[in-house]
mmCIF file of C-alpha atoms in Angstrom:
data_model
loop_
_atom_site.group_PDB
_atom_site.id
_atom_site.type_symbol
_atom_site.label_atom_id
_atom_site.label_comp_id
_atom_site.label_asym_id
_atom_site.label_seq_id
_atom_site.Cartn_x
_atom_site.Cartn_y
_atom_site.Cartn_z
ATOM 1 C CA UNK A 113 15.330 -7.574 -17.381
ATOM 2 C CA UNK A 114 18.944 -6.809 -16.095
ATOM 3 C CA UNK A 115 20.138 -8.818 -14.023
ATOM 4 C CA UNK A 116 22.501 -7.669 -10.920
ATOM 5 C CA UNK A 117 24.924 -10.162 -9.764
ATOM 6 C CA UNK A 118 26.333 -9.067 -6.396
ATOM 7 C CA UNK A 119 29.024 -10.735 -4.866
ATOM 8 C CA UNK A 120 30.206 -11.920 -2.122
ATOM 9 C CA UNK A 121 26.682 -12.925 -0.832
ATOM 10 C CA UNK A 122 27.844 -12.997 2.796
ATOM 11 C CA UNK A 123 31.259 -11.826 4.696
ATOM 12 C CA UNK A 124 32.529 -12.168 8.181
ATOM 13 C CA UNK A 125 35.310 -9.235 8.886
ATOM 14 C CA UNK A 126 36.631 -7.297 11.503
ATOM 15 C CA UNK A 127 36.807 -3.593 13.118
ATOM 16 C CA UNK A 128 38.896 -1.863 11.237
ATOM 17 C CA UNK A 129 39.103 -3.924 7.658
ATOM 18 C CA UNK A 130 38.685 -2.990 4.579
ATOM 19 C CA UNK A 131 35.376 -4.591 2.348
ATOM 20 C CA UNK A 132 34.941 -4.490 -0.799
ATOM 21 C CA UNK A 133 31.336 -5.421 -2.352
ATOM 22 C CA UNK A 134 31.144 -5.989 -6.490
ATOM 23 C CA UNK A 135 28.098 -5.572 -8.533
ATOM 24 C CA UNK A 136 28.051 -6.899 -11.789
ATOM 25 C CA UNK A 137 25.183 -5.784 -14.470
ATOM 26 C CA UNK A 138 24.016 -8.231 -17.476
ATOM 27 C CA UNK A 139 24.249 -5.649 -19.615
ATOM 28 C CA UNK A 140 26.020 -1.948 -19.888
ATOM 29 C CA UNK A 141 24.454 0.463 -17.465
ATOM 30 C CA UNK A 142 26.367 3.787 -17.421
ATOM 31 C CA UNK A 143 26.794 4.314 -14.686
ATOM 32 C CA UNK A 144 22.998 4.393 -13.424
ATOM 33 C CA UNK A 145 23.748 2.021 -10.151
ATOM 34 C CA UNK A 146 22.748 3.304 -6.038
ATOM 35 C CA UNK A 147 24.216 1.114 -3.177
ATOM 36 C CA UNK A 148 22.159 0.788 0.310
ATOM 37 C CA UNK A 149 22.109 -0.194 3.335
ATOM 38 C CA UNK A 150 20.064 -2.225 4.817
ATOM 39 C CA UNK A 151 19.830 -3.290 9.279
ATOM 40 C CA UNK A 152 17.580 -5.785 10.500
ATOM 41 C CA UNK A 153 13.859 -4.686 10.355
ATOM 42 C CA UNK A 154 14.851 -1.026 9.257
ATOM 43 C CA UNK A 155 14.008 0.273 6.015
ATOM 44 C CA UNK A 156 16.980 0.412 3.839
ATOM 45 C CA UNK A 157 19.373 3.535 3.273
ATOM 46 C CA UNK A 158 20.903 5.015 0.734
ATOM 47 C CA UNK A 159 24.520 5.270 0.627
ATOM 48 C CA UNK A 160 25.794 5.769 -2.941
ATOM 49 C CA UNK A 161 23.773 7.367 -6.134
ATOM 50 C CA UNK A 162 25.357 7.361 -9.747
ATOM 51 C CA UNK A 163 28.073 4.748 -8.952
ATOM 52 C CA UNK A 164 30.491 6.708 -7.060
ATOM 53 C CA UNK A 165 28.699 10.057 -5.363
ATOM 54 C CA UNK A 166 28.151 9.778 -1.506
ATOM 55 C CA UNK A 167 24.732 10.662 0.010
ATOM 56 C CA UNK A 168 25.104 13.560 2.232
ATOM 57 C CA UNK A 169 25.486 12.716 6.036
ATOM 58 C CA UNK A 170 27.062 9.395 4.421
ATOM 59 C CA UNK A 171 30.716 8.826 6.270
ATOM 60 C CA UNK A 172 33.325 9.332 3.865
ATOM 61 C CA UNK A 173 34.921 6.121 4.392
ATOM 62 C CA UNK A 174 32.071 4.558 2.283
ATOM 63 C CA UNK A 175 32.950 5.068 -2.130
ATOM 64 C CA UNK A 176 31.443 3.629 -4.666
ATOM 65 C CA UNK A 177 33.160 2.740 -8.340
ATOM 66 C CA UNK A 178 32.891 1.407 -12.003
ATOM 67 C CA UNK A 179 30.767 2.131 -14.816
ATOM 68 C CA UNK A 180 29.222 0.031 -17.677
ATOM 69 C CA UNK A 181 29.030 -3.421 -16.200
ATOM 70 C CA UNK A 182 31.022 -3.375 -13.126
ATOM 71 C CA UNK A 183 30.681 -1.685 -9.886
ATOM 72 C CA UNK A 184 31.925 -2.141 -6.564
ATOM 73 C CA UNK A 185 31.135 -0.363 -2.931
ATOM 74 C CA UNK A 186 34.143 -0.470 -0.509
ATOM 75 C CA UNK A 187 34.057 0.827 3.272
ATOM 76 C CA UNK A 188 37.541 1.571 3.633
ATOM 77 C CA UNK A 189 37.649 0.961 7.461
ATOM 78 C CA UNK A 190 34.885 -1.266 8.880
ATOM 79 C CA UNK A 191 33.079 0.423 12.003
ATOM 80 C CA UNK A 192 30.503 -1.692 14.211
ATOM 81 C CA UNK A 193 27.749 0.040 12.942
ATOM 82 C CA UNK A 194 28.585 -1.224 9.276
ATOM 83 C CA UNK A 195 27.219 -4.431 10.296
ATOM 84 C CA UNK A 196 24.200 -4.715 8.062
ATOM 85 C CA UNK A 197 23.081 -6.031 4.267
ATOM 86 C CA UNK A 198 24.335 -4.334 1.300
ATOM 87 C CA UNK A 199 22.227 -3.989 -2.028
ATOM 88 C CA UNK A 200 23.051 -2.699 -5.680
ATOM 89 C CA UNK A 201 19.981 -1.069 -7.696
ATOM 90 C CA UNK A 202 20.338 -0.501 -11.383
ATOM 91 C CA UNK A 203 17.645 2.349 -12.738
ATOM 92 C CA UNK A 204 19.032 2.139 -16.413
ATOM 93 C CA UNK A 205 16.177 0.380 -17.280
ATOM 94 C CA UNK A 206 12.968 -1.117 -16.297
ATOM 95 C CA UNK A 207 12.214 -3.322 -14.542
ATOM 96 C CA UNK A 208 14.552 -1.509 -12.350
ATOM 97 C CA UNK A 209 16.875 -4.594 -10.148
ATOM 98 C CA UNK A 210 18.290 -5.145 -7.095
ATOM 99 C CA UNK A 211 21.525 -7.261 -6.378
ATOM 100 C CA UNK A 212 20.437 -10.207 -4.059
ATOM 101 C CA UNK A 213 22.789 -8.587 -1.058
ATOM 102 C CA UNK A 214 25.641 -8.659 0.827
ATOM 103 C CA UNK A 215 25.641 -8.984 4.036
ATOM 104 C CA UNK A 216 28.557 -7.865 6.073
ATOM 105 C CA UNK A 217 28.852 -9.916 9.330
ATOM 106 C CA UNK A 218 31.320 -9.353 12.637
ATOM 107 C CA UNK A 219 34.409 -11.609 12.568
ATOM 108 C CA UNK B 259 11.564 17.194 7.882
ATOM 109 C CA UNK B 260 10.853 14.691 5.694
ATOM 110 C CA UNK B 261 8.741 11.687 6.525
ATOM 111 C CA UNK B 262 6.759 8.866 4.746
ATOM 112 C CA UNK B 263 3.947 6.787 6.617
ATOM 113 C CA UNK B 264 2.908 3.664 4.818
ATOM 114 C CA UNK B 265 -0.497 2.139 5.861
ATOM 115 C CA UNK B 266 -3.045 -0.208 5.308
ATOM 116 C CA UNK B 267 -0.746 -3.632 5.152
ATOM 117 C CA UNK B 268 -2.962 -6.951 6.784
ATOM 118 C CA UNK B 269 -3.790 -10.481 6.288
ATOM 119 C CA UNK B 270 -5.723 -10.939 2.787
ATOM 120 C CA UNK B 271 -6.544 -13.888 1.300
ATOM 121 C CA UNK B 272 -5.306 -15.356 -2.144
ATOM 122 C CA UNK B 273 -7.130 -13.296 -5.116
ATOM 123 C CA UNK B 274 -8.112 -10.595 -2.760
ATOM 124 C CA UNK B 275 -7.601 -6.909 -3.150
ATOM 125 C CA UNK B 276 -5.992 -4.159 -0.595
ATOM 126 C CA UNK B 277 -4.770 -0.681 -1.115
ATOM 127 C CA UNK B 278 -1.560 0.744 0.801
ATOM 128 C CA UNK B 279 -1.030 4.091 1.443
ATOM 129 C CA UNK B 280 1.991 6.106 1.515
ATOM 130 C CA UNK B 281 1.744 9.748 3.624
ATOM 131 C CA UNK B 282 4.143 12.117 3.323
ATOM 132 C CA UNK B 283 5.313 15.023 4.828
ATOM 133 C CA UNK B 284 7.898 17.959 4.449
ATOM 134 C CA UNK B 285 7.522 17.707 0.445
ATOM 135 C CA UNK B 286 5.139 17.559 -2.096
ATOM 136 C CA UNK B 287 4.279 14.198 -3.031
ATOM 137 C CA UNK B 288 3.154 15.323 -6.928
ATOM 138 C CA UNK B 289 6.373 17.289 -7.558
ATOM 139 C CA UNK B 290 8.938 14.191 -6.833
ATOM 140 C CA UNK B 291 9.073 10.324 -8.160
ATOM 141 C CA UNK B 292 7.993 8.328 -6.348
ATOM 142 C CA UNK B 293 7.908 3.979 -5.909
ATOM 143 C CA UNK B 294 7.201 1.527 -3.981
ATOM 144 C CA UNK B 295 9.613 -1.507 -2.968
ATOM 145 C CA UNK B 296 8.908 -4.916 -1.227
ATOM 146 C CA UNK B 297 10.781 -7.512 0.742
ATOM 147 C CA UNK B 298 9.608 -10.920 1.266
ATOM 148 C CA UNK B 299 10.751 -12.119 4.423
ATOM 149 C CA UNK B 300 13.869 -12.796 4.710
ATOM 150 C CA UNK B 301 14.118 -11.918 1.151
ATOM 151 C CA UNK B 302 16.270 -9.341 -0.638
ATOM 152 C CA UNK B 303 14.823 -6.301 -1.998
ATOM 153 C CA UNK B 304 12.040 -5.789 -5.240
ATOM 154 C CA UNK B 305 11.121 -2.870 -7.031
ATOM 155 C CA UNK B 306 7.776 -2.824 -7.548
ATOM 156 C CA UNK B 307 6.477 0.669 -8.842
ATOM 157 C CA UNK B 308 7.051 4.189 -10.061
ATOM 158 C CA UNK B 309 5.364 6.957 -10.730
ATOM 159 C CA UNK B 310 6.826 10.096 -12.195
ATOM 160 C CA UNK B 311 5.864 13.871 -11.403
ATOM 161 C CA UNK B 312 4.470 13.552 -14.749
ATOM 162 C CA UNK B 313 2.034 11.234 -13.645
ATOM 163 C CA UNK B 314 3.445 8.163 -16.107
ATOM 164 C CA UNK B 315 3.768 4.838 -14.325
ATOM 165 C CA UNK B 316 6.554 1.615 -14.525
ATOM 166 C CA UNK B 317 5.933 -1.808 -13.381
ATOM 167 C CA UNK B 318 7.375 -4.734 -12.764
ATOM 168 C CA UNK B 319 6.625 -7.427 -14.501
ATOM 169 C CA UNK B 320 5.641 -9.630 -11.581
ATOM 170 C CA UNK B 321 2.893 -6.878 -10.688
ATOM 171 C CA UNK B 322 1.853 -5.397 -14.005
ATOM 172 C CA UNK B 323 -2.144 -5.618 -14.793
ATOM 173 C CA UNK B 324 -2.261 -6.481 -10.804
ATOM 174 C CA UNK B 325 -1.365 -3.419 -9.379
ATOM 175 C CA UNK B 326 -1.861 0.444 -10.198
ATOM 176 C CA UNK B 327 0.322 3.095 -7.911
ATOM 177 C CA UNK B 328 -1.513 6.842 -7.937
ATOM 178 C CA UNK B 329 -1.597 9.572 -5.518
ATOM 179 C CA UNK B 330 -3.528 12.039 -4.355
ATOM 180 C CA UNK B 331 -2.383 15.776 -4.226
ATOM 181 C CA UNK B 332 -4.794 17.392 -1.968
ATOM 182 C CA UNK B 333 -3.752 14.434 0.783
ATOM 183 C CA UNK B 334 0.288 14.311 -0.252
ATOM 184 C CA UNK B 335 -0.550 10.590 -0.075
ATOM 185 C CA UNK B 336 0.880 8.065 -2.437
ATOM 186 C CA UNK B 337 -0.937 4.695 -3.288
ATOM 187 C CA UNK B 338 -0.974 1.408 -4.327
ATOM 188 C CA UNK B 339 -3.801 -0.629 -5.153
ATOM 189 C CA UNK B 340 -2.971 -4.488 -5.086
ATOM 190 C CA UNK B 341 -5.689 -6.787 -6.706
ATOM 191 C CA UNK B 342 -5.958 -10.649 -7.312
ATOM 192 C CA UNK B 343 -3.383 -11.213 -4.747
ATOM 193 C CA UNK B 344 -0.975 -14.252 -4.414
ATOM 194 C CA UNK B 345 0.888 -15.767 -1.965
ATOM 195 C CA UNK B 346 4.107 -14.462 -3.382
ATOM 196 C CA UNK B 347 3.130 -10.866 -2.888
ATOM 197 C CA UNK B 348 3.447 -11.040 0.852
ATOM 198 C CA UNK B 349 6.465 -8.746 1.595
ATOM 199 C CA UNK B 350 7.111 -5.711 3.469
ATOM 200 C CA UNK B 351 6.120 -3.011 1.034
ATOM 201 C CA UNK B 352 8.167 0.128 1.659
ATOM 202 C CA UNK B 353 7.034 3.797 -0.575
ATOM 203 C CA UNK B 354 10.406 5.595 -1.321
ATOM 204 C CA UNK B 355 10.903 9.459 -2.605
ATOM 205 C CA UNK B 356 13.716 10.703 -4.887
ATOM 206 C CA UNK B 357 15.852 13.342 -4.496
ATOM 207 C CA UNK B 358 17.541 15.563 -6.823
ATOM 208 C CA UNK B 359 20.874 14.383 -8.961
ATOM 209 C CA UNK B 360 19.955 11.284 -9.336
ATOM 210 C CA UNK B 361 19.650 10.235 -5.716
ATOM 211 C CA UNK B 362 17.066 7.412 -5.851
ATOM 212 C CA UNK B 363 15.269 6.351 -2.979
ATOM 213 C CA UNK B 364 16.910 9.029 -0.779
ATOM 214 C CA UNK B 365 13.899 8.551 1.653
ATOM 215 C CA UNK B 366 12.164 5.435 2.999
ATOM 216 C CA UNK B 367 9.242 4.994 4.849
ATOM 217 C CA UNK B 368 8.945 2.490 7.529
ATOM 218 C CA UNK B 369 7.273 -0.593 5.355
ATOM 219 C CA UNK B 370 3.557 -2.366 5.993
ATOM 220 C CA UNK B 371 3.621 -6.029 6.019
ATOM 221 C CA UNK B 372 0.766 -7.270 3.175
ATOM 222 C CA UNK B 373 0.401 -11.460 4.096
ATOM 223 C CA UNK B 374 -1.321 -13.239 1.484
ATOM 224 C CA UNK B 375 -3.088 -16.345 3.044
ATOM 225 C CA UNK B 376 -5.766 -18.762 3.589
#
């Protein structure tokens, strides 16, 4: 199975910063790699499909990059309801994987 | 609108069986992919099923031979049977829809907590 190596697994930040979340695959993926959101006891929600296109309704200050192995999510500038866990998915292959999160705490 | 209703989560004991259903509404069930994803608490998120509008079927390999996803057309309901249940398989198990374009798991349902104990 791939594996999906997401780093950092936790970050404190502020109003206003910018984040930057990386996602790295065991193995090329093309660029077949979604990033969600997750809040406490809320289902999670999808932000990014194919690497880099935004959801619709998605606020533009949330992009995705990278292709093959490496991937990253940034949120250009943080807003109080970013607060929440962030997960990779790779659907290259099956087993399909998750990243083991991020989770994006307040400063 | 689109919505997704999972049901039938509960306490079960170790080896037991339980089946979870998935309704939908404001698509057709048959015509999309759809899967199934758990969470054990605290946890981080586990794919645990797919099955195509084709009818073919993925597993994980922590599930496969244990589990079987299906749905039904004439309900719009999507299932998944769980047998010889372990401890490990008590998560939040959450059905999810795609969407066109690639957009996987573009809708969620609200989860059903399966809790495998004596």
């Amino acid at each position: 199975a791939i594996q999906m190596t997401q780093s950092p697994s936790s970050l404190s930040a502020s109003v206003g910063d910018r984040v930057t979340i990386t996602c790295r695959a065991s193995q090329g993926i093309r660029n077949d790699l979604g990033w969600y959101q997750q809040k406490p006891g809320k289902a999670p929600k999808l932000l990014i499909y194919t690497a880099s296109s935004l959801q619709s309704g998605v606020p533009s200050r949330f992009s995705g990059s990278g292709s093959g192995t490496d991937f990253t999510l940034t949120i250009s500038s943080l807003q109080p309801e970013d607060f929440a866990t962030y997960y990779c998915l790779q659907d290259y292959n099956y087993p399909w994987t998750f990243g083991q999160g991020t989770k994006v705490e307040i400063k | 609108e689109v919505q997704l209703v999972e049901s039938g989560g509960g306490l079960i004991q170790p080896g037991g069986s339980l089946r979870l259903s998935c309704a939908a509404s404001g698509f057709t069930v048959s015509s999309n992919y759809m899967s199934w994803v758990r969470q054990a608490p605290g946890k981080g998120l586990e794919w645990v099923s797919i099955i195509y509008s084709g009818g073919s079927t993925y597993y994980a390999d922590s599930v496969k031979g244990r589990f079987t996803i299906s749905r039904d057309s004439a309900k719009n309901t999507l299932y998944l049977q769980m047998n010889s249940l372990r401890a490990e398989d008590t998560a939040v198990y959450y059905c999810a829809k795609d969407g066109d374009s690639g957009t996987r798991f573009d809708y969620w349902g609200q989860g059903t907590l399966v809790t495998v104990s004596s």
